[in-house]
mmCIF file of C-alpha atoms in Angstrom:
data_model
loop_
_atom_site.group_PDB
_atom_site.id
_atom_site.type_symbol
_atom_site.label_atom_id
_atom_site.label_comp_id
_atom_site.label_asym_id
_atom_site.label_seq_id
_atom_site.Cartn_x
_atom_site.Cartn_y
_atom_site.Cartn_z
ATOM 1 C CA MET A 12 -6.737 19.314 -20.895
ATOM 2 C CA THR A 13 -10.523 19.268 -20.512
ATOM 3 C CA SER A 14 -10.735 15.897 -22.309
ATOM 4 C CA TRP A 15 -8.562 14.184 -19.714
ATOM 5 C CA ARG A 16 -9.929 12.392 -16.667
ATOM 6 C CA LEU A 17 -8.886 9.708 -14.195
ATOM 7 C CA PRO A 18 -10.881 6.536 -14.922
ATOM 8 C CA LEU A 19 -9.670 4.782 -11.764
ATOM 9 C CA THR A 20 -13.116 4.424 -10.208
ATOM 10 C CA ASP A 21 -14.702 3.072 -13.413
ATOM 11 C CA PRO A 22 -15.570 -0.660 -13.492
ATOM 12 C CA GLY A 23 -12.588 -2.612 -14.804
ATOM 13 C CA ALA A 24 -10.185 0.350 -14.778
ATOM 14 C CA HIS A 25 -7.666 -1.444 -12.525
ATOM 15 C CA ALA A 26 -7.649 -4.621 -14.616
ATOM 16 C CA PRO A 27 -4.227 -5.273 -16.192
ATOM 17 C CA GLY A 28 -5.112 -4.418 -19.790
ATOM 18 C CA PRO A 29 -7.068 -1.180 -19.248
ATOM 19 C CA LEU A 30 -4.626 0.058 -16.604
ATOM 20 C CA ALA A 31 -1.602 -0.518 -18.860
ATOM 21 C CA ALA A 32 -3.382 1.221 -21.750
ATOM 22 C CA PHE A 33 -4.206 4.224 -19.563
ATOM 23 C CA TYR A 34 -0.607 4.503 -18.357
ATOM 24 C CA ASP A 35 0.602 4.329 -21.976
ATOM 25 C CA ARG A 36 -1.805 7.090 -22.960
ATOM 26 C CA LEU A 37 -0.553 9.301 -20.136
ATOM 27 C CA HIS A 38 3.109 8.771 -21.019
ATOM 28 C CA ALA A 39 2.462 9.493 -24.705
ATOM 29 C CA SER A 40 0.458 12.664 -23.986
ATOM 30 C CA GLY A 41 3.314 15.115 -23.520
ATOM 31 C CA LEU A 42 1.417 16.619 -20.579
ATOM 32 C CA GLY A 43 2.809 17.153 -17.110
ATOM 33 C CA THR A 44 -0.567 17.022 -15.375
ATOM 34 C CA PHE A 45 -4.269 17.853 -15.744
ATOM 35 C CA ARG A 46 -7.146 18.493 -13.354
ATOM 36 C CA ASP A 47 -9.508 15.587 -12.820
ATOM 37 C CA ALA A 48 -13.001 16.955 -12.254
ATOM 38 C CA GLY A 49 -14.316 13.928 -10.349
ATOM 39 C CA SER A 50 -11.629 13.845 -7.663
ATOM 40 C CA ARG A 51 -10.191 17.386 -7.959
ATOM 41 C CA LEU A 52 -6.772 15.753 -8.133
ATOM 42 C CA PHE A 53 -3.862 16.789 -10.354
ATOM 43 C CA PRO A 54 -2.187 13.501 -11.390
ATOM 44 C CA VAL A 55 1.577 13.317 -11.989
ATOM 45 C CA TRP A 56 2.917 10.217 -13.722
ATOM 46 C CA ARG A 57 6.334 10.840 -15.307
ATOM 47 C CA TYR A 58 9.101 9.131 -13.334
ATOM 48 C CA GLU A 59 11.291 12.208 -12.890
ATOM 49 C CA PHE A 60 8.391 14.404 -11.769
ATOM 50 C CA VAL A 61 7.115 11.774 -9.311
ATOM 51 C CA GLU A 62 10.600 11.176 -7.905
ATOM 52 C CA ASN A 63 11.259 14.898 -7.419
ATOM 53 C CA ILE A 64 7.934 15.403 -5.636
ATOM 54 C CA LEU A 65 8.532 12.448 -3.329
ATOM 55 C CA LYS A 66 12.057 13.594 -2.525
ATOM 56 C CA GLY A 67 10.828 17.073 -1.628
ATOM 57 C CA ALA A 68 12.949 18.696 -4.353
ATOM 58 C CA ASP A 69 10.330 21.421 -4.921
ATOM 59 C CA PRO A 70 9.684 23.448 -1.757
ATOM 60 C CA ALA A 71 6.298 24.412 -3.179
ATOM 61 C CA VAL A 72 5.055 20.843 -2.566
ATOM 62 C CA THR A 73 3.894 19.805 0.899
ATOM 63 C CA ASN A 74 2.743 16.519 2.442
ATOM 64 C CA ALA A 75 0.202 18.253 4.699
ATOM 65 C CA ASN A 76 -2.730 16.493 2.995
ATOM 66 C CA THR A 77 -1.212 13.010 2.797
ATOM 67 C CA LEU A 78 -3.512 11.449 5.402
ATOM 68 C CA ASP A 79 -6.516 13.719 4.791
ATOM 69 C CA PRO A 80 -9.744 12.232 3.429
ATOM 70 C CA LEU A 81 -10.144 12.622 -0.329
ATOM 71 C CA THR A 82 -13.784 13.561 0.256
ATOM 72 C CA PRO A 83 -13.995 17.358 0.801
ATOM 73 C CA MET A 84 -14.138 18.120 4.527
ATOM 74 C CA GLY A 85 -17.269 20.238 4.099
ATOM 75 C CA ARG A 86 -19.224 17.072 3.332
ATOM 76 C CA PHE A 87 -18.189 15.538 6.650
ATOM 77 C CA ALA A 88 -19.182 18.728 8.455
ATOM 78 C CA ALA A 89 -22.637 18.449 6.862
ATOM 79 C CA ASN A 90 -23.009 14.795 7.907
ATOM 80 C CA PRO A 91 -23.961 14.477 11.610
ATOM 81 C CA GLY A 92 -23.128 10.771 11.569
ATOM 82 C CA THR A 93 -19.430 11.596 11.345
ATOM 83 C CA TRP A 94 -19.234 14.232 14.080
ATOM 84 C CA SER A 95 -18.420 12.157 17.158
ATOM 85 C CA SER A 96 -15.633 10.324 15.318
ATOM 86 C CA LEU A 97 -14.210 13.545 13.896
ATOM 87 C CA VAL A 98 -14.058 15.109 17.357
ATOM 88 C CA HIS A 99 -11.761 12.290 18.471
ATOM 89 C CA LEU A 100 -9.590 12.437 15.334
ATOM 90 C CA VAL A 101 -8.925 16.166 15.729
ATOM 91 C CA GLY A 102 -6.692 15.284 18.689
ATOM 92 C CA VAL A 103 -4.558 12.734 16.819
ATOM 93 C CA PRO A 104 -0.998 14.119 16.407
ATOM 94 C CA LYS A 105 0.969 13.917 13.179
ATOM 95 C CA ALA A 106 2.920 10.688 12.822
ATOM 96 C CA THR A 107 5.263 9.700 9.984
ATOM 97 C CA ALA A 108 3.530 10.212 6.640
ATOM 98 C CA ASN A 109 2.296 13.732 7.425
ATOM 99 C CA SER A 110 4.986 15.069 9.771
ATOM 100 C CA ASN A 111 8.190 16.919 8.931
ATOM 101 C CA GLY A 112 11.293 18.389 10.507
ATOM 102 C CA ALA A 113 12.112 17.546 14.107
ATOM 103 C CA ALA A 114 8.821 15.680 14.687
ATOM 104 C CA HIS A 115 9.432 13.429 11.688
ATOM 105 C CA GLU A 116 13.043 12.765 12.677
ATOM 106 C CA GLU A 117 11.943 11.879 16.218
ATOM 107 C CA VAL A 118 9.585 9.232 14.866
ATOM 108 C CA ARG A 119 12.114 7.808 12.403
ATOM 109 C CA ARG A 120 14.751 7.477 15.132
ATOM 110 C CA ALA A 121 12.274 5.668 17.358
ATOM 111 C CA VAL A 122 11.040 3.310 14.636
ATOM 112 C CA PHE A 123 14.527 2.369 13.449
ATOM 113 C CA ALA A 124 16.260 2.309 16.851
ATOM 114 C CA PRO A 125 18.031 -1.040 17.331
ATOM 115 C CA PRO A 126 18.052 -1.520 21.122
ATOM 116 C CA GLY A 127 15.411 -3.918 22.434
ATOM 117 C CA GLY A 128 12.074 -4.983 20.985
ATOM 118 C CA LEU A 129 11.240 -4.923 17.282
ATOM 119 C CA SER A 130 12.969 -2.408 15.022
ATOM 120 C CA LEU A 131 12.003 -1.586 11.441
ATOM 121 C CA SER A 132 15.650 -0.932 10.589
ATOM 122 C CA PRO A 133 16.498 -2.648 7.254
ATOM 123 C CA ALA A 134 19.732 -3.870 8.855
ATOM 124 C CA THR A 135 17.810 -5.969 11.394
ATOM 125 C CA ASN A 136 14.744 -6.846 9.324
ATOM 126 C CA GLU A 137 15.443 -10.578 9.149
ATOM 127 C CA GLU A 138 16.415 -10.732 12.801
ATOM 128 C CA SER A 139 13.312 -8.837 13.931
ATOM 129 C CA PHE A 140 10.652 -10.267 11.634
ATOM 130 C CA GLY A 141 11.941 -13.278 9.710
ATOM 131 C CA GLU A 142 10.729 -15.977 12.112
ATOM 132 C CA LEU A 143 7.417 -14.208 12.737
ATOM 133 C CA ILE A 144 6.644 -13.907 9.019
ATOM 134 C CA ARG A 145 7.650 -17.481 8.186
ATOM 135 C CA ARG A 146 5.556 -18.801 11.064
ATOM 136 C CA ARG A 147 2.528 -16.764 10.002
ATOM 137 C CA VAL A 148 2.785 -17.745 6.326
ATOM 138 C CA ALA A 149 3.060 -21.429 7.244
ATOM 139 C CA ALA A 150 0.094 -21.209 9.627
ATOM 140 C CA VAL A 151 -2.221 -19.602 7.054
ATOM 141 C CA ALA A 152 -1.128 -22.153 4.437
ATOM 142 C CA ASP A 153 -1.945 -24.908 6.962
ATOM 143 C CA ASP A 154 -5.406 -23.400 7.478
ATOM 144 C CA VAL A 155 -6.015 -23.390 3.724
ATOM 145 C CA GLU A 156 -5.034 -27.053 3.427
ATOM 146 C CA ARG A 157 -7.255 -28.065 6.344
ATOM 147 C CA SER A 158 -10.317 -26.191 5.144
ATOM 148 C CA SER A 159 -10.206 -27.035 1.441
ATOM 149 C CA SER A 160 -10.472 -30.137 -0.677
ATOM 150 C CA GLY A 161 -8.521 -30.533 -3.898
ATOM 151 C CA GLY A 162 -10.265 -28.778 -6.779
ATOM 152 C CA ASP A 163 -12.323 -26.440 -4.589
ATOM 153 C CA VAL A 164 -12.897 -22.898 -5.820
ATOM 154 C CA VAL A 165 -12.103 -20.491 -2.985
ATOM 155 C CA ASP A 166 -11.500 -16.778 -2.592
ATOM 156 C CA PHE A 167 -7.751 -16.319 -2.221
ATOM 157 C CA ALA A 168 -8.309 -12.877 -0.695
ATOM 158 C CA ALA A 169 -10.486 -14.252 2.100
ATOM 159 C CA ILE A 170 -8.616 -17.475 2.860
ATOM 160 C CA PHE A 171 -5.024 -16.288 2.516
ATOM 161 C CA ALA A 172 -4.141 -12.681 1.643
ATOM 162 C CA ARG A 173 -6.324 -10.829 4.127
ATOM 163 C CA PRO A 174 -5.730 -13.064 7.178
ATOM 164 C CA LEU A 175 -1.999 -13.223 6.451
ATOM 165 C CA SER A 176 -1.448 -9.469 6.163
ATOM 166 C CA ALA A 177 -3.771 -8.657 9.071
ATOM 167 C CA GLY A 178 -2.154 -11.289 11.270
ATOM 168 C CA ILE A 179 1.408 -10.206 10.572
ATOM 169 C CA ILE A 180 0.848 -6.498 11.130
ATOM 170 C CA SER A 181 -1.311 -7.154 14.199
ATOM 171 C CA GLU A 182 1.410 -9.226 15.833
ATOM 172 C CA ILE A 183 4.124 -6.718 14.930
ATOM 173 C CA VAL A 184 2.156 -3.807 16.386
ATOM 174 C CA GLY A 185 1.061 -5.757 19.459
ATOM 175 C CA PHE A 186 -2.636 -6.516 19.026
ATOM 176 C CA ALA A 187 -4.027 -9.794 20.330
ATOM 177 C CA ALA A 188 -5.005 -12.539 17.895
ATOM 178 C CA SER A 189 -8.648 -11.921 18.821
ATOM 179 C CA ASP A 190 -8.379 -8.389 17.374
ATOM 180 C CA GLU A 191 -7.228 -9.430 13.908
ATOM 181 C CA GLY A 192 -10.722 -9.392 12.397
ATOM 182 C CA GLN A 193 -11.216 -5.863 13.670
ATOM 183 C CA VAL A 194 -7.835 -4.850 12.261
ATOM 184 C CA ARG A 195 -9.162 -5.580 8.783
ATOM 185 C CA ALA A 196 -12.299 -3.482 9.303
ATOM 186 C CA TRP A 197 -10.374 -0.582 10.842
ATOM 187 C CA SER A 198 -7.823 -0.570 8.028
ATOM 188 C CA ASP A 199 -10.518 -0.833 5.346
ATOM 189 C CA GLY A 200 -12.115 2.286 6.806
ATOM 190 C CA GLN A 201 -8.841 4.189 6.769
ATOM 191 C CA THR A 202 -7.984 3.314 3.165
ATOM 192 C CA ALA A 203 -11.484 4.171 1.945
ATOM 193 C CA LEU A 204 -11.129 7.639 3.454
ATOM 194 C CA LEU A 205 -7.756 8.190 1.800
ATOM 195 C CA GLY A 206 -8.581 7.179 -1.758
ATOM 196 C CA ARG A 207 -12.307 7.564 -2.436
ATOM 197 C CA VAL A 208 -14.909 10.305 -2.710
ATOM 198 C CA LEU A 209 -17.492 8.795 -0.356
ATOM 199 C CA ASP A 210 -21.255 9.069 -0.117
ATOM 200 C CA ARG A 211 -22.821 9.815 3.279
ATOM 201 C CA PRO A 212 -22.969 6.185 4.532
ATOM 202 C CA GLY A 213 -19.407 5.652 3.300
ATOM 203 C CA GLN A 214 -18.258 8.757 5.157
ATOM 204 C CA VAL A 215 -19.745 7.454 8.411
ATOM 205 C CA ALA A 216 -18.210 3.987 7.981
ATOM 206 C CA GLY A 217 -14.800 5.326 7.015
ATOM 207 C CA VAL A 218 -14.399 7.912 9.743
ATOM 208 C CA ARG A 219 -15.762 5.504 12.360
ATOM 209 C CA GLY A 220 -13.259 2.834 11.304
ATOM 210 C CA LEU A 221 -10.404 5.317 11.544
ATOM 211 C CA SER A 222 -11.454 6.633 14.945
ATOM 212 C CA ASP A 223 -11.914 3.057 16.222
ATOM 213 C CA LEU A 224 -8.389 2.257 15.028
ATOM 214 C CA SER A 225 -7.055 5.339 16.817
ATOM 215 C CA ARG A 226 -8.790 4.409 20.063
ATOM 216 C CA ALA A 227 -7.541 0.828 19.821
ATOM 217 C CA CYS A 228 -3.959 2.022 19.287
ATOM 218 C CA ARG A 229 -4.246 4.339 22.300
ATOM 219 C CA ARG A 230 -5.563 1.498 24.458
ATOM 220 C CA LEU A 231 -2.721 -0.721 23.309
ATOM 221 C CA VAL A 232 -0.106 1.928 24.117
ATOM 222 C CA ALA A 233 -1.628 2.526 27.554
ATOM 223 C CA GLU A 234 -1.538 -1.210 28.211
ATOM 224 C CA ARG A 235 2.116 -1.412 27.145
ATOM 225 C CA VAL A 236 3.011 1.398 29.534
ATOM 226 C CA ARG A 237 1.849 -0.934 32.312
ATOM 227 C CA THR A 238 2.947 -4.233 30.739
ATOM 228 C CA PRO A 239 5.724 -4.002 28.120
ATOM 229 C CA ALA A 240 6.005 -6.781 25.540
ATOM 230 C CA ASP A 241 8.064 -7.711 22.492
ATOM 231 C CA ASP A 242 6.100 -5.598 19.990
ATOM 232 C CA MET A 243 6.224 -2.282 18.162
ATOM 233 C CA ALA A 244 4.064 -0.483 20.718
ATOM 234 C CA SER A 245 6.569 -1.289 23.472
ATOM 235 C CA HIS A 246 9.509 -0.528 21.186
ATOM 236 C CA LEU A 247 8.258 3.022 20.501
ATOM 237 C CA LEU A 248 7.673 3.674 24.182
ATOM 238 C CA ARG A 249 11.165 2.417 25.040
ATOM 239 C CA GLN A 250 12.570 5.038 22.667
ATOM 240 C CA GLY A 251 10.761 7.768 24.630
ATOM 241 C CA LEU A 252 8.010 8.564 22.141
ATOM 242 C CA PRO A 253 5.019 10.255 23.863
ATOM 243 C CA GLU A 254 1.990 8.003 24.193
ATOM 244 C CA LYS A 255 -0.315 9.842 21.788
ATOM 245 C CA ARG A 256 2.389 10.105 19.135
ATOM 246 C CA ALA A 257 3.269 6.437 19.562
ATOM 247 C CA ALA A 258 -0.394 5.552 18.984
ATOM 248 C CA ALA A 259 -0.495 7.727 15.855
ATOM 249 C CA VAL A 260 2.627 6.002 14.503
ATOM 250 C CA LEU A 261 0.997 2.615 15.087
ATOM 251 C CA MET A 262 -2.014 3.796 13.044
ATOM 252 C CA ASN A 263 0.299 4.648 10.146
ATOM 253 C CA ILE A 264 2.039 1.288 10.403
ATOM 254 C CA MET A 265 -1.293 -0.549 10.475
ATOM 255 C CA ALA A 266 -2.507 1.002 7.216
ATOM 256 C CA ALA A 267 0.821 0.600 5.422
ATOM 257 C CA GLY A 268 1.365 -2.922 6.686
ATOM 258 C CA TYR A 269 -2.077 -4.270 5.869
ATOM 259 C CA SER A 270 -3.825 -2.647 2.904
ATOM 260 C CA THR A 271 -0.857 -2.100 0.621
ATOM 261 C CA THR A 272 0.716 -5.525 1.233
ATOM 262 C CA TYR A 273 -2.591 -7.340 0.943
ATOM 263 C CA GLY A 274 -3.386 -5.597 -2.346
ATOM 264 C CA THR A 275 0.065 -6.231 -3.796
ATOM 265 C CA LEU A 276 -0.120 -9.932 -2.931
ATOM 266 C CA LEU A 277 -3.514 -10.214 -4.646
ATOM 267 C CA ASN A 278 -2.313 -8.407 -7.768
ATOM 268 C CA ALA A 279 0.842 -10.524 -7.879
ATOM 269 C CA MET A 280 -1.137 -13.765 -7.641
ATOM 270 C CA ARG A 281 -3.617 -12.548 -10.254
ATOM 271 C CA TYR A 282 -0.640 -12.155 -12.621
ATOM 272 C CA LEU A 283 1.198 -15.350 -11.683
ATOM 273 C CA LEU A 284 -1.843 -17.607 -12.031
ATOM 274 C CA ALA A 285 -2.912 -16.189 -15.395
ATOM 275 C CA ASP A 286 -1.572 -17.597 -18.649
ATOM 276 C CA ASP A 287 0.871 -14.723 -19.163
ATOM 277 C CA GLY A 288 2.391 -15.172 -15.697
ATOM 278 C CA ARG A 289 2.548 -18.948 -15.477
ATOM 279 C CA GLU A 290 6.215 -19.039 -16.478
ATOM 280 C CA HIS A 291 7.107 -16.895 -13.470
ATOM 281 C CA TRP A 292 4.830 -18.927 -11.185
ATOM 282 C CA ASP A 293 6.827 -22.025 -12.119
ATOM 283 C CA ALA A 294 10.101 -20.115 -11.725
ATOM 284 C CA LEU A 295 9.324 -19.586 -8.021
ATOM 285 C CA GLN A 296 10.578 -23.143 -7.488
ATOM 286 C CA ASP A 297 14.047 -21.600 -7.579
ATOM 287 C CA LYS A 298 14.201 -19.790 -4.250
ATOM 288 C CA ALA A 299 17.253 -17.825 -5.391
ATOM 289 C CA ILE A 300 15.147 -15.749 -7.780
ATOM 290 C CA VAL A 301 12.299 -15.064 -5.336
ATOM 291 C CA PRO A 302 13.613 -11.681 -4.086
ATOM 292 C CA THR A 303 14.190 -10.400 -7.628
ATOM 293 C CA LEU A 304 10.850 -11.667 -8.906
ATOM 294 C CA ALA A 305 9.010 -10.293 -5.874
ATOM 295 C CA GLY A 306 10.652 -6.909 -6.475
ATOM 296 C CA GLU A 307 9.473 -6.860 -10.093
ATOM 297 C CA LEU A 308 5.968 -7.876 -9.052
ATOM 298 C CA MET A 309 5.917 -5.032 -6.544
ATOM 299 C CA ARG A 310 6.961 -2.636 -9.314
ATOM 300 C CA VAL A 311 4.246 -3.664 -11.784
ATOM 301 C CA GLU A 312 1.551 -5.057 -9.502
ATOM 302 C CA THR A 313 1.783 -2.721 -6.509
ATOM 303 C CA GLY A 314 -1.335 -2.434 -4.380
ATOM 304 C CA LEU A 315 -0.614 1.276 -3.778
ATOM 305 C CA THR A 316 -0.676 2.956 -7.188
ATOM 306 C CA GLY A 317 -0.883 6.556 -5.973
ATOM 307 C CA TRP A 318 -0.292 8.865 -3.020
ATOM 308 C CA LYS A 319 -1.170 12.459 -2.213
ATOM 309 C CA ARG A 320 0.746 15.688 -1.957
ATOM 310 C CA LYS A 321 -0.360 19.332 -2.073
ATOM 311 C CA ALA A 322 0.862 22.396 -3.945
ATOM 312 C CA GLY A 323 1.579 25.071 -1.335
ATOM 313 C CA ASN A 324 2.436 27.386 -4.219
ATOM 314 C CA ALA A 325 2.070 26.936 -7.976
ATOM 315 C CA VAL A 326 4.078 23.930 -9.253
ATOM 316 C CA ARG A 327 5.427 23.849 -12.794
ATOM 317 C CA LEU A 328 5.664 20.461 -14.542
ATOM 318 C CA GLY A 329 6.984 20.954 -18.066
ATOM 319 C CA GLU A 330 4.353 22.936 -19.935
ATOM 320 C CA SER A 331 1.710 22.205 -17.293
ATOM 321 C CA GLU A 332 1.046 23.831 -13.939
ATOM 322 C CA ILE A 333 -0.639 22.842 -10.703
ATOM 323 C CA PRO A 334 -2.126 25.926 -9.010
ATOM 324 C CA ALA A 335 -1.469 26.800 -5.379
ATOM 325 C CA GLY A 336 -3.702 24.681 -3.158
ATOM 326 C CA GLY A 337 -4.099 21.921 -5.744
ATOM 327 C CA GLN A 338 -4.102 18.317 -4.511
ATOM 328 C CA ILE A 339 -1.495 16.213 -6.310
ATOM 329 C CA LEU A 340 -1.956 12.529 -7.105
ATOM 330 C CA VAL A 341 1.568 11.076 -7.229
ATOM 331 C CA MET A 342 1.047 8.079 -9.527
ATOM 332 C CA LEU A 343 3.554 5.523 -8.248
ATOM 333 C CA GLY A 344 2.205 2.773 -10.469
ATOM 334 C CA ALA A 345 2.452 4.868 -13.623
ATOM 335 C CA ALA A 346 5.958 6.123 -12.769
ATOM 336 C CA ASN A 347 7.050 2.507 -12.296
ATOM 337 C CA ARG A 348 6.004 1.877 -15.907
ATOM 338 C CA ASP A 349 7.492 4.982 -17.514
ATOM 339 C CA PRO A 350 8.862 3.825 -20.905
ATOM 340 C CA GLU A 351 11.542 6.530 -20.739
ATOM 341 C CA HIS A 352 13.087 4.677 -17.789
ATOM 342 C CA PHE A 353 11.943 1.033 -17.985
ATOM 343 C CA HIS A 354 12.394 -1.196 -21.033
ATOM 344 C CA GLU A 355 9.148 -3.068 -21.769
ATOM 345 C CA PRO A 356 7.626 -1.348 -18.728
ATOM 346 C CA HIS A 357 4.565 -3.583 -18.366
ATOM 347 C CA ARG A 358 6.542 -6.825 -18.481
ATOM 348 C CA ILE A 359 7.972 -8.683 -15.507
ATOM 349 C CA ARG A 360 11.690 -8.901 -16.270
ATOM 350 C CA LEU A 361 14.414 -10.214 -13.984
ATOM 351 C CA ASP A 362 17.287 -8.292 -15.587
ATOM 352 C CA ARG A 363 16.384 -4.749 -14.523
ATOM 353 C CA THR A 364 19.486 -4.425 -12.344
ATOM 354 C CA GLU A 365 21.789 -5.552 -15.135
ATOM 355 C CA ARG A 366 20.177 -2.998 -17.443
ATOM 356 C CA LYS A 367 20.905 -0.321 -14.806
ATOM 357 C CA GLU A 368 17.300 0.805 -14.729
ATOM 358 C CA PRO A 369 16.259 3.075 -11.849
ATOM 359 C CA LYS A 370 14.694 1.938 -8.620
ATOM 360 C CA ALA A 371 10.949 1.483 -8.650
ATOM 361 C CA LEU A 372 9.057 4.101 -6.658
ATOM 362 C CA THR A 373 6.690 1.582 -5.087
ATOM 363 C CA PHE A 374 7.759 2.569 -1.572
ATOM 364 C CA GLY A 375 8.276 6.246 -2.349
ATOM 365 C CA ALA A 376 11.579 8.126 -2.172
ATOM 366 C CA GLY A 377 13.349 10.675 -0.037
ATOM 367 C CA PRO A 378 12.634 11.416 3.629
ATOM 368 C CA HIS A 379 9.206 9.737 3.532
ATOM 369 C CA LEU A 380 10.393 6.469 2.019
ATOM 370 C CA CYS A 381 8.080 3.783 3.454
ATOM 371 C CA ILE A 382 9.374 2.726 6.868
ATOM 372 C CA GLY A 383 7.977 -0.814 6.506
ATOM 373 C CA ARG A 384 9.337 -1.540 3.041
ATOM 374 C CA GLU A 385 11.670 -4.360 4.107
ATOM 375 C CA VAL A 386 8.938 -6.095 6.084
ATOM 376 C CA SER A 387 6.666 -5.949 3.035
ATOM 377 C CA ARG A 388 9.363 -7.391 0.767
ATOM 378 C CA LEU A 389 10.033 -10.211 3.211
ATOM 379 C CA GLU A 390 6.327 -10.990 3.637
ATOM 380 C CA ILE A 391 5.504 -11.056 -0.075
ATOM 381 C CA GLY A 392 8.600 -13.050 -1.001
ATOM 382 C CA GLU A 393 7.938 -15.669 1.691
ATOM 383 C CA ALA A 394 4.242 -15.903 0.803
ATOM 384 C CA LEU A 395 4.934 -16.443 -2.909
ATOM 385 C CA SER A 396 7.590 -19.053 -2.202
ATOM 386 C CA VAL A 397 5.364 -21.063 0.165
ATOM 387 C CA LEU A 398 2.322 -20.813 -2.096
ATOM 388 C CA ARG A 399 4.268 -22.174 -5.072
ATOM 389 C CA GLU A 400 5.695 -24.996 -2.972
ATOM 390 C CA ARG A 401 2.448 -26.088 -1.336
ATOM 391 C CA PHE A 402 -0.196 -25.179 -3.957
ATOM 392 C CA SER A 403 1.692 -25.625 -7.226
ATOM 393 C CA GLY A 404 -1.456 -26.551 -9.138
ATOM 394 C CA MET A 405 -3.402 -23.432 -8.139
ATOM 395 C CA ARG A 406 -5.336 -21.816 -11.014
ATOM 396 C CA LEU A 407 -7.464 -18.739 -11.466
ATOM 397 C CA ALA A 408 -11.200 -19.475 -11.414
ATOM 398 C CA LEU A 409 -12.695 -16.181 -12.560
ATOM 399 C CA SER A 410 -16.337 -16.382 -13.652
ATOM 400 C CA GLY A 411 -15.774 -13.559 -16.155
ATOM 401 C CA ALA A 412 -12.865 -12.214 -18.123
ATOM 402 C CA GLU A 413 -11.434 -10.278 -15.197
ATOM 403 C CA ALA A 414 -11.577 -9.724 -11.450
ATOM 404 C CA ASP A 415 -13.543 -6.860 -9.918
ATOM 405 C CA TYR A 416 -11.522 -4.118 -8.218
ATOM 406 C CA ASP A 417 -12.321 -1.582 -5.534
ATOM 407 C CA PRO A 418 -13.079 1.846 -7.091
ATOM 408 C CA ASP A 419 -10.167 3.813 -5.650
ATOM 409 C CA TYR A 420 -7.722 6.536 -6.708
ATOM 410 C CA LEU A 421 -4.847 5.292 -4.507
ATOM 411 C CA PHE A 422 -5.244 1.554 -3.927
ATOM 412 C CA ARG A 423 -5.450 -1.185 -6.556
ATOM 413 C CA THR A 424 -7.193 -4.083 -4.825
ATOM 414 C CA PRO A 425 -9.252 -6.933 -6.288
ATOM 415 C CA VAL A 426 -12.504 -7.322 -4.346
ATOM 416 C CA ALA A 427 -11.983 -11.089 -4.485
ATOM 417 C CA LEU A 428 -9.688 -13.497 -6.300
ATOM 418 C CA PRO A 429 -11.362 -16.862 -7.008
ATOM 419 C CA VAL A 430 -8.835 -19.666 -7.388
ATOM 420 C CA ARG A 431 -8.974 -23.427 -7.750
ATOM 421 C CA LEU A 432 -6.555 -25.199 -5.417
#
């Protein structure tokens, strides 16, 4: 076990080839887990183990650490630059990802409640968000056309993926258009805290971004108490959620709705515009296959490759064990490519349903299944369809063999994606 480590913060580790090779090595190892010295995480990658942990099948596993920084808290305590932000964050109540029992059920009922405003209920997803998402995708595509000449090399992340995801989640939550740039910075801070072991400047930037997001969500909720609108902030208040808890739920929705969707869209386009994905890029002309293709892309090219849990007591995984107190890295991306459950696991195939293969774990499983999953599916499917229709000749324009990726244990995100329109 001492020879095993997580290479996910190494340069190039998230590139398609190295990542697939690492997943293959894990699945062939016969291990259930190991301790990674750099992150102190115990990774779990086999589909059945990941699914059981996510479903809460083992009472020894808790989600208490899900939204905690990966950097040990003692380092924040020793860094005066983080103190004022930490003082604010201590008062933030648990929301969805890290709450359980009655508190968790209260939030889920509020989020999915159908009466009035926007509801995240899958049954009303199209009704609540379809027009908003189509309008936003069309507007960003219009901006790209206006600002670019044919043949230009541009950063797809900067011109399309980031503004699209930030704009959609901002409007859903209730932030003004003028706040969308800040939404990106706030969310970047939150995701860096969750998935990276940060140096002192990184700690300050991350915790400040998270506390700024919390304050902004509280201001928004207070404003909606006075002036309700057709947004998620007002919807939560209408369901009777207390103001501070409503603000905490909005923070969760912001992170899930921006960083993961933005990363998945970048990874999907990186695949589709490369030689090995060009067939599927062309296939997007047939709108009937878009939902199935988008689902497969979210299985293989998910922007959220891992999530955290904690061993309250010792957890047995085959011949391996996670000791009490150990932080678990639930490797969603690796489970989605488990060769025991998925035929040709690294390939995009459109016949998974016919083969009766299991559901991908991209959005989790069990009581903490991602509440915004249907919005994400709708957004990514619409974006891919419009991009193929309006920019059919788009090509990758990488200066080297591969894109650069953020060094992160949870999120798989290209730093930039140069394309030629």
